[in-house]
Coordinates of C-alpha atoms in Angstrom, one line a residue:
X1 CA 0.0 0.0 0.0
X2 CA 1.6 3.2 -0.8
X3 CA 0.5 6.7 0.1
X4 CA -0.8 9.2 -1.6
X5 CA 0.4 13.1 -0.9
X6 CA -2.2 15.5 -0.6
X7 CA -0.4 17.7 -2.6
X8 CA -0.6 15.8 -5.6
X9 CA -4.4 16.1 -5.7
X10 CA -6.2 18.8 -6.8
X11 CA -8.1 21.3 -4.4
X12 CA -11.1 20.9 -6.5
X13 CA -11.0 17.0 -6.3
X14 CA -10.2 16.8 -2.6
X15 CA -13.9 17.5 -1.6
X16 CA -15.4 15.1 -4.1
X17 CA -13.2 12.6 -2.4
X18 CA -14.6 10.2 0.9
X19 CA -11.9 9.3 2.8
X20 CA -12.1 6.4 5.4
X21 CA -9.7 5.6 7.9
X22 CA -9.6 2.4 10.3
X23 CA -7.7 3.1 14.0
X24 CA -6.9 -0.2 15.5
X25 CA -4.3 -0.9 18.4
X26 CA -1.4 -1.5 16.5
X27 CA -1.8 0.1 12.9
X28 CA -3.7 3.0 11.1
X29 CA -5.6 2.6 7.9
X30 CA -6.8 5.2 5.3
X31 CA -8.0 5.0 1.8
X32 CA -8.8 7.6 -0.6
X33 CA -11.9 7.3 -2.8
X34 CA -13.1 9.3 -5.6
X35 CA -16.5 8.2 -7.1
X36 CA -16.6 10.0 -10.2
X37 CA -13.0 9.2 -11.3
X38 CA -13.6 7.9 -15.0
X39 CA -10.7 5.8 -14.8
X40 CA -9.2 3.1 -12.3
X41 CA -6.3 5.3 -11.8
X42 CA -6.2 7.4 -8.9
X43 CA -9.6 5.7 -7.6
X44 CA -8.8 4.6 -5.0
X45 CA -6.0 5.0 -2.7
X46 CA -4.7 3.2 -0.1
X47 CA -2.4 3.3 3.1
X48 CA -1.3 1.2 6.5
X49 CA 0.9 2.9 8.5
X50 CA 2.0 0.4 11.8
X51 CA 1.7 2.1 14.9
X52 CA 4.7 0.8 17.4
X53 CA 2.0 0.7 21.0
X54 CA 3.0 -2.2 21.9
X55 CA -0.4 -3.0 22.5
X56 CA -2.5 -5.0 20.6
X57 CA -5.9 -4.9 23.5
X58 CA -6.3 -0.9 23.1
X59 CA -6.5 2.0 20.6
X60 CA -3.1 3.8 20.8
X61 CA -2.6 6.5 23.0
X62 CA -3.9 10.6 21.6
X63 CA 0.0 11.0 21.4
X64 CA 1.0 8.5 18.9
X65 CA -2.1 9.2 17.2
X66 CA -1.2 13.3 16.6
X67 CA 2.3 12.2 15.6
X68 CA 1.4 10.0 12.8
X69 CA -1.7 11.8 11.4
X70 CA 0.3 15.1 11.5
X71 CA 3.4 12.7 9.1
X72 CA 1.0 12.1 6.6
X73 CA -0.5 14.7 4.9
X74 CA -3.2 13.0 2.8
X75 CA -5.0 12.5 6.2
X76 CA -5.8 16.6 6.5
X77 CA -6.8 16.7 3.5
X78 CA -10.9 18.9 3.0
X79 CA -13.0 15.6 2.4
X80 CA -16.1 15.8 1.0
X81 CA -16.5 13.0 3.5
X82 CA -14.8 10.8 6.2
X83 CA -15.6 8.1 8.4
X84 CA -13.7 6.8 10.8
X85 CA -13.7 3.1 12.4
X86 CA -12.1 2.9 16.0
X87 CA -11.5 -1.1 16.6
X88 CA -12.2 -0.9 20.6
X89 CA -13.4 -3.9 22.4
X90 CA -15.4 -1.3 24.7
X91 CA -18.7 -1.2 22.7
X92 CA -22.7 -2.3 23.3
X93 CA -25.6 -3.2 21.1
X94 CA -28.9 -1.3 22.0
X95 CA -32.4 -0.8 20.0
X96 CA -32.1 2.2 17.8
X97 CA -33.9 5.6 18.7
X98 CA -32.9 5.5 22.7
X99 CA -33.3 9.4 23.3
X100 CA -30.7 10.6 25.4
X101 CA -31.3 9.4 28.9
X102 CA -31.9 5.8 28.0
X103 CA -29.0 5.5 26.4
X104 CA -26.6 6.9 29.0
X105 CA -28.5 4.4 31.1
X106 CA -27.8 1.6 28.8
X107 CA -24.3 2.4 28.7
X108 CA -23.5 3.0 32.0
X109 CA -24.9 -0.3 33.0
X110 CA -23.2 -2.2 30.5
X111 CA -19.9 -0.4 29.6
X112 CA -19.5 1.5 33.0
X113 CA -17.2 4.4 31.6
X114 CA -14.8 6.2 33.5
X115 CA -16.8 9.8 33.8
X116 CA -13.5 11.7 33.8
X117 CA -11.4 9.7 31.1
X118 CA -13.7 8.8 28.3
X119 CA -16.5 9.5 26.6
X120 CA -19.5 7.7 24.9
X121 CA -19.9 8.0 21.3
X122 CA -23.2 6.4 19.3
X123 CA -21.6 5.2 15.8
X124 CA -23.8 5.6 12.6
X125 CA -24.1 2.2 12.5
X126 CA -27.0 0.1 12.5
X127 CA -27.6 -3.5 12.5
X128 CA -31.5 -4.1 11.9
X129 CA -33.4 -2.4 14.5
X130 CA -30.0 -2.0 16.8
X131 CA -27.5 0.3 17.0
X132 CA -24.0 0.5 18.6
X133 CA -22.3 2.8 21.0
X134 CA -18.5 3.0 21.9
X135 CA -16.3 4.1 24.7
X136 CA -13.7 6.4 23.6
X137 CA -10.9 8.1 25.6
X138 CA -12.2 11.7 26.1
X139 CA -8.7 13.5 24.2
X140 CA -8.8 11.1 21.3
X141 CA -12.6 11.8 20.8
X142 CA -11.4 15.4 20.8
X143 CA -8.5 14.8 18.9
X144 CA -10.3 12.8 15.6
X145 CA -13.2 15.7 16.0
X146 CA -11.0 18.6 15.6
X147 CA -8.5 16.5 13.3
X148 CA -11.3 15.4 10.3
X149 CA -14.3 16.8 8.8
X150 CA -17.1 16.1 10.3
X151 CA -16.2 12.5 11.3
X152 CA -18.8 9.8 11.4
X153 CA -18.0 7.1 13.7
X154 CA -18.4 3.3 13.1
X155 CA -17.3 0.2 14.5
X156 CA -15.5 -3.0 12.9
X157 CA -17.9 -5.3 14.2
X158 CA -21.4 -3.4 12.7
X159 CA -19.1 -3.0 9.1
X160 CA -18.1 -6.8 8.7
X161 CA -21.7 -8.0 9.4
X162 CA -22.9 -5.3 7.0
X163 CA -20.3 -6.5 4.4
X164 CA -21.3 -10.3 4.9
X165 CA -25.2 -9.6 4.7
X166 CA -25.4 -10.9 1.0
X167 CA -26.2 -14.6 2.3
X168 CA -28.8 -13.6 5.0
X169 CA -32.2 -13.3 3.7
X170 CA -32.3 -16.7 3.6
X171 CA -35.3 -18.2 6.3
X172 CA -32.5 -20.0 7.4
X173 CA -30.5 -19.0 10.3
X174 CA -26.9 -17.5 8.8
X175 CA -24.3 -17.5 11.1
X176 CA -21.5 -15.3 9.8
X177 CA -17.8 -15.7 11.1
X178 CA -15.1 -13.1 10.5
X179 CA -11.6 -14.0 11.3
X180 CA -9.5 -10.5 11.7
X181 CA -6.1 -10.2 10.2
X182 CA -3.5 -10.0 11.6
X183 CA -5.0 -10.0 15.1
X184 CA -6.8 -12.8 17.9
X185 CA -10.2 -11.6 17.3
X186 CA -13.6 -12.9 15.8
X187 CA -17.1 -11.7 14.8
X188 CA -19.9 -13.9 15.0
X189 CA -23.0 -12.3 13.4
X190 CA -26.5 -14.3 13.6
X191 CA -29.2 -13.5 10.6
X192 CA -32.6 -14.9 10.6
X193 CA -35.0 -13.4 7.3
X194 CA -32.3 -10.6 7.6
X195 CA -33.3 -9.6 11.1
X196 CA -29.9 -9.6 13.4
X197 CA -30.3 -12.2 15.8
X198 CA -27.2 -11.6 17.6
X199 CA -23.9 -10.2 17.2
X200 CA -20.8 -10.2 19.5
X201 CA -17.0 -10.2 19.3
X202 CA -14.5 -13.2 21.0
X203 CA -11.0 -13.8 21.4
X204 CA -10.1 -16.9 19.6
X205 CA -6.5 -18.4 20.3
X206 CA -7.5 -21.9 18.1
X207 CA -9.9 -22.9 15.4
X208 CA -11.6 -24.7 18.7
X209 CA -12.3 -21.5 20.4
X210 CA -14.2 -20.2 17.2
X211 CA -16.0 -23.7 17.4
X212 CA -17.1 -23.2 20.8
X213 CA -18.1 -19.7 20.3
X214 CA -20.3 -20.3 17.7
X215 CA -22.0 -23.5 19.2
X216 CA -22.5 -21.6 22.2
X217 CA -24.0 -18.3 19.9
X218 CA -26.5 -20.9 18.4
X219 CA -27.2 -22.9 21.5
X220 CA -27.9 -19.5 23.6
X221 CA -30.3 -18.6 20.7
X222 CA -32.4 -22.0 20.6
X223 CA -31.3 -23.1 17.5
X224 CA -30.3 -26.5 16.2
X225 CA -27.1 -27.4 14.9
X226 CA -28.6 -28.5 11.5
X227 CA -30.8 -25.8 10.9
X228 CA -28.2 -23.3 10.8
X229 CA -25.7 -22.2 7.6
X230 CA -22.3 -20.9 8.5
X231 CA -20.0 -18.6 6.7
X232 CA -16.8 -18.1 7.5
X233 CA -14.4 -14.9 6.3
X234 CA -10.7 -13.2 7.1
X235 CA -7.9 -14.6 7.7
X236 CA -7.5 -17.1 4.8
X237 CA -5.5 -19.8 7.1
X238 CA -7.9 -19.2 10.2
X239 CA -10.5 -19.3 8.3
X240 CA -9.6 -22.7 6.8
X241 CA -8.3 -24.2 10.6
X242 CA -11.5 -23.3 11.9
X243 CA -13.6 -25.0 8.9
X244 CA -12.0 -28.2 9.2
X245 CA -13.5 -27.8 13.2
X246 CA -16.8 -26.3 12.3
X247 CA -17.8 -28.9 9.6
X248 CA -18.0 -31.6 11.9
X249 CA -21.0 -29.9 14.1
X250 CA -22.9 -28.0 10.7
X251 CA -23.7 -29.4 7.5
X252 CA -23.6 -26.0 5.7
X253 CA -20.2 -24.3 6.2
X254 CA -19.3 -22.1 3.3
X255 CA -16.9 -18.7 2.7
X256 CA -19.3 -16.1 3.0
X257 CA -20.2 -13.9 -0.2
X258 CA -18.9 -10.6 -1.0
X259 CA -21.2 -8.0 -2.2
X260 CA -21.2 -7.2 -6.2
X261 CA -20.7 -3.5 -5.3
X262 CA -17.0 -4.6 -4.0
X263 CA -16.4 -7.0 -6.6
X264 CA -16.9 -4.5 -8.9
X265 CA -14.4 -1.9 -7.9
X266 CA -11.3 -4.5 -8.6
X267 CA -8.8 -6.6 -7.1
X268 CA -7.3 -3.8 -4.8
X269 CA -10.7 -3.1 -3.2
X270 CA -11.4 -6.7 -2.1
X271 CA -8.1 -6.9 -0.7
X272 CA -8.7 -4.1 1.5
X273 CA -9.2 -4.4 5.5
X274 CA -13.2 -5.4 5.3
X275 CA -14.2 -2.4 7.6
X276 CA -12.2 0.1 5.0
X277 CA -14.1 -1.7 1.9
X278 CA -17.7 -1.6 3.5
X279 CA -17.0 2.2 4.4
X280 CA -16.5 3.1 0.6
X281 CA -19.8 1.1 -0.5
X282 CA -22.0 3.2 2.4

């Protein structure tokens, strides 16, 4: 992935562009779209930039954040939009609509923020009739609000399940597992008729940990082993461990589909982190 300097692109071009960037514990993600490009060139443009934390469990300190956003230009750039994914464990499901006191409520009982040292943000992310709600540190809040235009927050978990949704409306239960690069993590995402059933995110250490995650998803939710299709995505070798495990409890274990929008904008938008893909298609 190689960067792009904003210097190179036009003013006029720069607000046409969407810009979205994933922040993750160890690395920052950006790519550069422009829709109306009438050529593959200069389309779409793409960077990862590893960030040295140390810490793979939570989003890097405001500090490290400043200094590399402030070394790469094409980050400052006047977007005509830019959404922003922050890959933090700290997150909770709710219905959609919750005015303001509910959800305080719901988030206080569920992801009991520090008052003084973070703050809770609702994504634009919905998942059926829920939507999701993170806890952010209060400076880097600050700092990706003053830093982009008009940031719109989403989460990795809401963005995989929407990217995975082409299998769902199926009467069948779909049970959607994402393996995550390059990391320990995995999203399960339970569909019925395309109504979310469930939707969570585990630490998986073995393809038997996504095994028992998932039979424990579909037990908690009533359902039968056989009654339920499973598809699996990510991490190619992960992916396949974990198949080899999951095909001796389901009958229906397939990779999950990719949505014709994606397909359609080439080889380097498939390859692309899922969450940075799914932002461009919104």
């Amino acid at each position: 992935m190689e960067e792009t300097d904003i210097i190179t692109i036009p003013a006029a071009e720069r607000h046409r562009r969407r810009m979205a960037v994933s922040i993750a514990p160890d690395r920052l993600c950006y790519a550069l779209f422009d829709p109306l490009a009438l050529s593959d060139e200069g389309r779409l443009c793409v960077t990862e930039i590893p960030l040295a934390t140390g810490n793979r469990r939570s989003l890097p300190d405001t500090s490290v954040l400043e200094e590399t956003v402030y070394a790469h230009p094409s980050l400052l750039g006047d977007y005509g939009r830019v959404d922003v994914c922050v890959d933090t464990p700290t997150f909770v499901l709710m219905p959609s609509g919750l005015d303001a006191p509910a959800l305080d409520a719901v988030v206080r009982a569920t992801l009991e923020p520090d008052d003084e040292a973070s703050v809770t943000v609702e994504t634009a992310d919905t998942l059926g009739s829920a939507s999701l709600a993170v806890s952010l540190d209060r400076k880097l809040d600050a700092f990706i609000r003053r830093t982009f235009n008009t940031p719109r927050y989403h989460h990795p978990l809401a963005l995989t399940a929407r990217c995975y949704s082409v299998d769902t409306a199926s009467p069948s239960p779909v049970v959607n597992v994402h393996f995550v690069p390059d990391d320990e993590t995995i999203y399960i995402v339970v569909r019925r008729n395309g109504q979310l059933l469930s939707a969570n995110r585990f630490e998986s250490h073995a393809a038997t940990d996504a095994l028992y995650y998932v039979l424990t998803t579909v037990k908690a939710l009533g359902l039968g082993a056989a009654e339920v299709r499973v598809r699996t995505s990510g991490h190619p070798e992960r992916r396949m461990e974990a198949t080899s495990a999951l095909q001796q409890w389901f009958d229906d274990v397939a990779p999950a589909s990719l949505p014709s929008a994606l397909l359609r904008e080439g080889t380097v938008a498939v390859a692309l982190p899922v969450e940075l893909s799914t932002l461009l298609l919104l």
